[in-house]
Amino acid sequence: MVRVPMVRVPMVLVLRRLSGSPGRPSARSAPPERPAAWVRGSFLDFFRDQHGHRLVPSSPVRPRGDPSLLFVNAGMNQFKPVFLGTADPRSEMASYQRVVNTQKCVRAGGKHNDLDDVGRDVYHHTFFEMLGNWSFGDYFKEEACFMAWSLLTKHYGIPADRLYMSYFAGDAASGLPADEETRHIWLEIGVPPARLLPFGLKENFWEMGDSGPCGPCTEIHYDHVGGRDAGALVNADSPEVVEIWNLVFMQYNRELDQSLRQLPRFSVDTGMGLERLVSILQGKRSNYDTDLFTPLLQAIHQRSRVGPYDGQTGAADQRKVDTAYRVVADHVRTLSVCIADGVHPGMSGAELVLRRVLRRAVRFCVEVLRAPQGALASLVPTVAHILGDVYPELHREADRIMDVINENEDHFLSSLQQGSRLIHRALHRKDYKHGVFPASVAWSLHRDLGFPLDLVDLMLEEKGVQVDREELDRLMAENQKVSSGLQSGVQSQVTLDVLSLADLQRLGVPHTDDGLKYQYRLDKDRYVFPACRATVLALHDGQTLMSEVTEGQRCGVILDQTCFYSEQGGQSHDMGYFTRDGLQDILYPVEAVVLAGGYVVHQVTATDNLKTGDQVQLHLDQVHRLSCMVNHTATHILNFALRKVLGPSVQQRGSHVSADRLRFDFSVKRSLDVSQLQQVDRCVNDIISANQMVHSQELPLQEAKSINGLRTVDEVYPDPVRVVSLAAAVSELLDDETDRETSVELCCGTHLLQTGAIEDLLIVSERQTVKGVSRIVAVTGRAAQRAREHGQVLSQDVDSLSARLTSSAPTSLDTAQRLAKEAGVLSDAVDNTPIPQWQCRDLQSRLRALQRTSNTTVRKLETREAALKAQALLEKNGRKDLQVDSVETDSLSILMKTVNQLSAATPHSHVMLLAPQRHSRKVLCACQVPKVMMTSQGAGLHSKRLIGCPLPLQDSASLSASDWAVAVCRHLGGGAGGTALVAKGTGSSGDITEALRWAEDFAHQKTQR
């Protein structure tokens, strides 16, 4: 993979406010009698060897196709399909009954987020190992509790009088009863009643997130002190009494609408933090005093310039040194595991969370521990030594993990240094003592340098100054609007009009030299971009040229030269900023770059005065540029692959390349089918895997057009023009009279030098925008890999649903309705999740067939149930002219079908049925009235129709269905609607007898008039 270089700067100990004598080497403690490896291994052996559990490896910390999670945060995540009953029947997972494992978990984002707590105490972690045993439809509460008690008290020898059990006390609002069954099980085991404590939803009803499997749980807590009644300290956030094991009895699934749905089968999911268990078995109050952390703490001390770790917390840790030890030790474990599993620090989602973890660790290293640059990455081998035997990827990926950490640390420290200088310079420019610091400066630091806003607050607090919070909030909101505007294409730009261009020419301002945008190179798999110093030649405010602009003024800046790429050729403009000589700490963020009449206009909002003749240094956002290069080269490969698969008639009709995706429009008679999409996918990725060279050369336009196989679009090209080719050099193509199969295009964009850096390209959307023109949207790199993972998960879900629907037709309506709903939910997921487009087409085709099957089954079962209810009512009431009664059903569809069948059996009857709902006061209502045949004679009409010729069917003259339903449902506090013949509605009542009597009286009054 190609990596963008980060400029290494001399290590400046940024924001170092604390001083201390150099630390003395700490004596290495003797190995514990029960090392963590033994504790972990004996847990697995206990369940595997003594209780018949299957040992399943840990999944990666990046969730497998689960967009509801940033990270795997519990051992059960990988088993979610088993809990939901959606596992493919042909898969190994579907056969799981008893399982045990140790799972890598990260809780640093989303609902379960321990990031801010790490370091403050001695037991919170962002990364931890969860030991767990599971039962999938096998044993349940009794066996789970007995096994847990046996392991802790007999196998590990933990004194029983140190343990306390909590159980679910129930929740009336949710309709959930107390878990008395678990309470009685613990009493039967021998736990004294005083050590059995009831708690509510927050403590003893476990949920993995906003949605997903859940259920009541019982927690096992350990008292580090002993010899006392510590019940009051359970769930009191006391370091003396800590939870060690949670036994969850999975019965429900929390839906997206927050309702609870019973799982297909009851299961057991237990989770016990290895770190806390080890601390108990090694006789430690702190997880950080165990052999899972002591080697790391010793390694940190060797690299720091402070005293050894002393285990202090709170007020006792006055200089936050011990807090810093814990933060760094925890965070380097998290970074190592996440990066090894393919999650890198980035700008969104899990990547953004990991970026925050890394920067928090760097800050504590530098500010508090006074460690040299690179210290954080140098701890990775120690992490691998501690965890690598059970997670061997830590050994395999150690070098890459260190590279990623070092690169991100370089970038952050450089930003910290520049931001620190900027803050101090701003403070010296004006006396802000006990005043307000300008929000524009704070926002510029955060937006352009990634400087944490809380760190700005911390630095200013020492000076007795505060950021203008109201103005900062306004700037943040405005930035969000600008971002939205840029995405929708409505953001206005400072452009040169014809008069301004004429003025520039009259003044002799030369066209901008932007040749530096192409002058990058590869150095040991890293792209190196050129530095660029330039002179301000002109300023433009959108209407006229100016010689100077002031702070806050929006303007276009024209330089004598630039390394920035301007928006053209379908490629997004570069991002970055520039600084002015003499004011290196003042950043001028570049918001847009456009080309007009040979002049490259850099759109900025001035952060200080700027005038013509000023010297500036340009700073390119290299990550953004490299992403655009990846996607532009990928676009050329896609263009070539489409022509190869579909034939030479394919013509490009437009494209757009941005940092996050590419869009390509082309001529084709109809949308691509699944087979064609798969062929394009293979062709594209074969070229990427081959790591072909990318060549470019400027040629006279006519000479370039003589190249065989040249791809062009309907544009006015410059002369000379830039030619970009793959595999074969442009000069070779000029001399080659054969039509060589390779990509060669006229293109002014910026490209990779080798195709391998793309890693992967995937079409996630393909549709016809107009007849004969299709639009493809594709992603590359990690985004493409994630989309493939999502597609695989959805495909397995569809396979599972298909197997359940086709193996045997559902015989119960509840089952049929659940399967029909599942098909609809899956269809929505396929439509709204980025997955391979060929796979999307295939899955939607299969789901449509499954939906037809399931809907037909539901209708048949509803009709059958309605027929039974109608027959029962006929036997009860006979064939009366007015039939008002109640039936048991929670389906308005079944109620309507019952009314229809009853009316068909008694065509002269007025029929109304009410269905009270068992768990609420809600009442469903449906009714139907007889049809009345009217003739021209009977109606007294004068027309040319023959006497007695029938006219259209009319509703009952005395009582319409809609009037009847509306009246009854309004009486019940609800509403209704329908036609004169058929109507339905809902209301609310606790007395169904009164409601039936009222409905019957209303009908009598209307029909007897």
mmCIF file of N, CA and C in Angstrom, residues 104-170:
data_model
loop_
_atom_site.group_PDB
_atom_site.id
_atom_site.type_symbol
_atom_site.label_atom_id
_atom_site.label_comp_id
_atom_site.label_asym_id
_atom_site.label_seq_id
_atom_site.Cartn_x
_atom_site.Cartn_y
_atom_site.Cartn_z
ATOM 1 N N LYS A 104 -11.810 -10.285 21.494
ATOM 2 C CA LYS A 104 -11.250 -8.932 21.527
ATOM 3 C C LYS A 104 -12.399 -7.928 21.460
ATOM 4 N N CYS A 105 -12.458 -7.009 22.403
ATOM 5 C CA CYS A 105 -13.545 -6.023 22.460
ATOM 6 C C CYS A 105 -12.986 -4.617 22.583
ATOM 7 N N VAL A 106 -13.675 -3.667 21.963
ATOM 8 C CA VAL A 106 -13.324 -2.255 22.077
ATOM 9 C C VAL A 106 -14.575 -1.481 22.462
ATOM 10 N N ARG A 107 -14.476 -0.737 23.529
ATOM 11 C CA ARG A 107 -15.581 0.136 23.934
ATOM 12 C C ARG A 107 -15.056 1.562 23.983
ATOM 13 N N ALA A 108 -15.123 2.199 22.825
ATOM 14 C CA ALA A 108 -14.604 3.564 22.726
ATOM 15 C C ALA A 108 -15.476 4.408 21.805
ATOM 16 N N GLY A 109 -16.702 4.003 21.607
ATOM 17 C CA GLY A 109 -17.603 4.750 20.748
ATOM 18 C C GLY A 109 -18.961 4.111 20.780
ATOM 19 N N GLY A 110 -19.994 4.886 20.420
ATOM 20 C CA GLY A 110 -21.339 4.353 20.437
ATOM 21 C C GLY A 110 -21.896 4.316 21.843
ATOM 22 N N LYS A 111 -22.869 3.395 22.052
ATOM 23 C CA LYS A 111 -23.561 3.336 23.339
ATOM 24 C C LYS A 111 -22.631 2.919 24.464
ATOM 25 N N HIS A 112 -21.787 1.924 24.217
ATOM 26 C CA HIS A 112 -20.841 1.451 25.242
ATOM 27 C C HIS A 112 -19.498 2.124 24.986
ATOM 28 N N ASN A 113 -19.232 3.201 25.714
ATOM 29 C CA ASN A 113 -18.048 4.013 25.441
ATOM 30 C C ASN A 113 -17.332 4.314 26.746
ATOM 31 N N ASP A 114 -16.165 3.680 26.942
ATOM 32 C CA ASP A 114 -15.405 3.868 28.183
ATOM 33 C C ASP A 114 -14.194 4.778 27.999
ATOM 34 N N LEU A 115 -14.088 5.432 26.840
ATOM 35 C CA LEU A 115 -12.868 6.179 26.527
ATOM 36 C C LEU A 115 -12.540 7.235 27.569
ATOM 37 N N ASP A 116 -13.513 8.042 27.942
ATOM 38 C CA ASP A 116 -13.226 9.145 28.857
ATOM 39 C C ASP A 116 -12.972 8.681 30.285
ATOM 40 N N ASP A 117 -13.365 7.434 30.598
ATOM 41 C CA ASP A 117 -13.142 6.923 31.953
ATOM 42 C C ASP A 117 -11.762 6.302 32.118
ATOM 43 N N VAL A 118 -11.141 5.922 31.014
ATOM 44 C CA VAL A 118 -9.843 5.241 31.102
ATOM 45 C C VAL A 118 -8.797 6.179 31.680
ATOM 46 N N GLY A 119 -8.067 5.684 32.673
ATOM 47 C CA GLY A 119 -7.027 6.466 33.335
ATOM 48 C C GLY A 119 -7.477 7.028 34.657
ATOM 49 N N ARG A 120 -8.767 7.344 34.778
ATOM 50 C CA ARG A 120 -9.265 7.945 36.018
ATOM 51 C C ARG A 120 -9.329 6.915 37.144
ATOM 52 N N ASP A 121 -9.615 5.652 36.780
ATOM 53 C CA ASP A 121 -9.685 4.600 37.783
ATOM 54 C C ASP A 121 -8.766 3.458 37.366
ATOM 55 N N VAL A 122 -8.876 2.352 38.056
ATOM 56 C CA VAL A 122 -7.934 1.248 37.806
ATOM 57 C C VAL A 122 -8.606 0.044 37.167
ATOM 58 N N TYR A 123 -9.834 0.240 36.630
ATOM 59 C CA TYR A 123 -10.516 -0.926 36.063
ATOM 60 C C TYR A 123 -11.226 -0.661 34.737
ATOM 61 N N HIS A 124 -11.275 0.579 34.231
ATOM 62 C CA HIS A 124 -11.881 0.819 32.923
ATOM 63 C C HIS A 124 -10.832 0.670 31.811
ATOM 64 N N HIS A 125 -11.286 0.163 30.659
ATOM 65 C CA HIS A 125 -10.405 -0.031 29.505
ATOM 66 C C HIS A 125 -11.176 0.247 28.216
ATOM 67 N N THR A 126 -10.464 0.701 27.189
ATOM 68 C CA THR A 126 -11.090 0.781 25.871
ATOM 69 C C THR A 126 -10.962 -0.548 25.139
ATOM 70 N N PHE A 127 -9.846 -1.237 25.321
ATOM 71 C CA PHE A 127 -9.727 -2.603 24.808
ATOM 72 C C PHE A 127 -9.675 -3.565 25.986
ATOM 73 N N PHE A 128 -10.421 -4.649 25.860
ATOM 74 C CA PHE A 128 -10.356 -5.688 26.880
ATOM 75 C C PHE A 128 -10.713 -7.024 26.235
ATOM 76 N N GLU A 129 -10.403 -8.073 26.926
ATOM 77 C CA GLU A 129 -10.775 -9.406 26.475
ATOM 78 C C GLU A 129 -11.991 -9.876 27.253
ATOM 79 N N MET A 130 -12.984 -10.367 26.524
ATOM 80 C CA MET A 130 -14.175 -10.873 27.189
ATOM 81 C C MET A 130 -14.199 -12.391 27.090
ATOM 82 N N LEU A 131 -14.089 -13.041 28.245
ATOM 83 C CA LEU A 131 -14.259 -14.484 28.325
ATOM 84 C C LEU A 131 -15.752 -14.774 28.345
ATOM 85 N N GLY A 132 -16.183 -15.747 27.549
ATOM 86 C CA GLY A 132 -17.611 -16.009 27.505
ATOM 87 C C GLY A 132 -17.951 -17.438 27.159
ATOM 88 N N ASN A 133 -19.087 -17.870 27.699
ATOM 89 C CA ASN A 133 -19.666 -19.155 27.282
ATOM 90 C C ASN A 133 -21.094 -18.905 26.830
ATOM 91 N N TRP A 134 -21.523 -19.654 25.827
ATOM 92 C CA TRP A 134 -22.828 -19.434 25.211
ATOM 93 C C TRP A 134 -23.590 -20.740 25.096
ATOM 94 N N SER A 135 -24.895 -20.614 25.233
ATOM 95 C CA SER A 135 -25.796 -21.711 24.927
ATOM 96 C C SER A 135 -26.804 -21.203 23.918
ATOM 97 N N PHE A 136 -26.929 -21.899 22.794
ATOM 98 C CA PHE A 136 -27.886 -21.522 21.755
ATOM 99 C C PHE A 136 -28.992 -22.572 21.721
ATOM 100 N N GLY A 137 -30.034 -22.331 22.508
ATOM 101 C CA GLY A 137 -31.147 -23.258 22.563
ATOM 102 C C GLY A 137 -30.826 -24.545 23.298
ATOM 103 N N ASP A 138 -29.750 -24.560 24.066
ATOM 104 C CA ASP A 138 -29.358 -25.762 24.811
ATOM 105 C C ASP A 138 -29.710 -25.532 26.286
ATOM 106 N N TYR A 139 -28.745 -25.266 27.139
ATOM 107 C CA TYR A 139 -29.046 -25.001 28.540
ATOM 108 C C TYR A 139 -29.496 -23.551 28.728
ATOM 109 N N PHE A 140 -30.068 -23.285 29.896
ATOM 110 C CA PHE A 140 -30.536 -21.911 30.140
ATOM 111 C C PHE A 140 -30.094 -21.470 31.532
ATOM 112 N N LYS A 141 -30.931 -20.858 32.281
ATOM 113 C CA LYS A 141 -30.520 -20.142 33.482
ATOM 114 C C LYS A 141 -29.880 -21.046 34.536
ATOM 115 N N GLU A 142 -30.521 -22.164 34.817
ATOM 116 C CA GLU A 142 -30.033 -23.008 35.916
ATOM 117 C C GLU A 142 -28.622 -23.511 35.655
ATOM 118 N N GLU A 143 -28.403 -24.095 34.471
ATOM 119 C CA GLU A 143 -27.075 -24.626 34.161
ATOM 120 C C GLU A 143 -26.023 -23.529 34.105
ATOM 121 N N ALA A 144 -26.404 -22.364 33.549
ATOM 122 C CA ALA A 144 -25.444 -21.260 33.430
ATOM 123 C C ALA A 144 -24.975 -20.798 34.802
ATOM 124 N N CYS A 145 -25.905 -20.670 35.735
ATOM 125 C CA CYS A 145 -25.539 -20.223 37.079
ATOM 126 C C CYS A 145 -24.689 -21.261 37.808
ATOM 127 N N PHE A 146 -25.062 -22.541 37.677
ATOM 128 C CA PHE A 146 -24.299 -23.599 38.359
ATOM 129 C C PHE A 146 -22.871 -23.678 37.810
ATOM 130 N N MET A 147 -22.714 -23.569 36.486
ATOM 131 C CA MET A 147 -21.367 -23.625 35.905
ATOM 132 C C MET A 147 -20.529 -22.432 36.358
ATOM 133 N N ALA A 148 -21.120 -21.241 36.366
ATOM 134 C CA ALA A 148 -20.380 -20.046 36.784
ATOM 135 C C ALA A 148 -19.920 -20.169 38.233
ATOM 136 N N TRP A 149 -20.825 -20.640 39.091
ATOM 137 C CA TRP A 149 -20.487 -20.803 40.512
ATOM 138 C C TRP A 149 -19.370 -21.824 40.690
ATOM 139 N N SER A 150 -19.450 -22.921 39.949
ATOM 140 C CA SER A 150 -18.431 -23.974 40.052
ATOM 141 C C SER A 150 -17.070 -23.464 39.603
ATOM 142 N N LEU A 151 -17.034 -22.745 38.489
ATOM 143 C CA LEU A 151 -15.756 -22.244 37.979
ATOM 144 C C LEU A 151 -15.110 -21.283 38.969
ATOM 145 N N LEU A 152 -15.891 -20.344 39.480
ATOM 146 C CA LEU A 152 -15.320 -19.305 40.341
ATOM 147 C C LEU A 152 -14.898 -19.856 41.698
ATOM 148 N N THR A 153 -15.789 -20.603 42.315
ATOM 149 C CA THR A 153 -15.526 -20.987 43.714
ATOM 150 C C THR A 153 -14.696 -22.268 43.849
ATOM 151 N N LYS A 154 -14.835 -23.205 42.905
ATOM 152 C CA LYS A 154 -14.115 -24.471 43.014
ATOM 153 C C LYS A 154 -12.857 -24.480 42.145
ATOM 154 N N HIS A 155 -13.017 -24.141 40.856
ATOM 155 C CA HIS A 155 -11.868 -24.214 39.953
ATOM 156 C C HIS A 155 -10.858 -23.100 40.245
ATOM 157 N N TYR A 156 -11.356 -21.862 40.374
ATOM 158 C CA TYR A 156 -10.457 -20.738 40.656
ATOM 159 C C TYR A 156 -10.246 -20.518 42.155
ATOM 160 N N GLY A 157 -11.105 -21.105 42.992
ATOM 161 C CA GLY A 157 -10.938 -21.004 44.445
ATOM 162 C C GLY A 157 -11.260 -19.648 45.021
ATOM 163 N N ILE A 158 -12.132 -18.888 44.401
ATOM 164 C CA ILE A 158 -12.531 -17.584 44.944
ATOM 165 C C ILE A 158 -13.462 -17.815 46.128
ATOM 166 N N PRO A 159 -13.208 -17.203 47.278
ATOM 167 C CA PRO A 159 -14.075 -17.403 48.448
ATOM 168 C C PRO A 159 -15.515 -17.008 48.148
ATOM 169 N N ALA A 160 -16.456 -17.889 48.498
ATOM 170 C CA ALA A 160 -17.866 -17.620 48.206
ATOM 171 C C ALA A 160 -18.377 -16.394 48.935
ATOM 172 N N ASP A 161 -17.803 -16.104 50.122
ATOM 173 C CA ASP A 161 -18.311 -14.963 50.892
ATOM 174 C C ASP A 161 -17.836 -13.622 50.333
ATOM 175 N N ARG A 162 -17.046 -13.657 49.259
ATOM 176 C CA ARG A 162 -16.655 -12.404 48.592
ATOM 177 C C ARG A 162 -17.601 -12.057 47.423
ATOM 178 N N LEU A 163 -18.536 -12.958 47.104
ATOM 179 C CA LEU A 163 -19.349 -12.793 45.896
ATOM 180 C C LEU A 163 -20.753 -12.307 46.231
ATOM 181 N N TYR A 164 -21.269 -11.412 45.384
ATOM 182 C CA TYR A 164 -22.636 -10.886 45.466
ATOM 183 C C TYR A 164 -23.286 -11.057 44.097
ATOM 184 N N MET A 165 -24.588 -11.375 44.104
ATOM 185 C CA MET A 165 -25.308 -11.583 42.848
ATOM 186 C C MET A 165 -26.414 -10.541 42.703
ATOM 187 N N SER A 166 -26.505 -9.956 41.531
ATOM 188 C CA SER A 166 -27.633 -9.080 41.239
ATOM 189 C C SER A 166 -28.530 -9.776 40.219
ATOM 190 N N TYR A 167 -29.816 -9.425 40.251
ATOM 191 C CA TYR A 167 -30.756 -9.992 39.292
ATOM 192 C C TYR A 167 -31.762 -8.916 38.888
ATOM 193 N N PHE A 168 -32.509 -9.194 37.845
ATOM 194 C CA PHE A 168 -33.421 -8.200 37.276
ATOM 195 C C PHE A 168 -34.675 -8.080 38.138
ATOM 196 N N ALA A 169 -34.962 -6.844 38.566
ATOM 197 C CA ALA A 169 -36.097 -6.589 39.444
ATOM 198 C C ALA A 169 -37.405 -6.407 38.688
ATOM 199 N N GLY A 170 -37.346 -6.400 37.345
ATOM 200 C CA GLY A 170 -38.540 -6.170 36.550
ATOM 201 C C GLY A 170 -38.722 -4.697 36.238
#
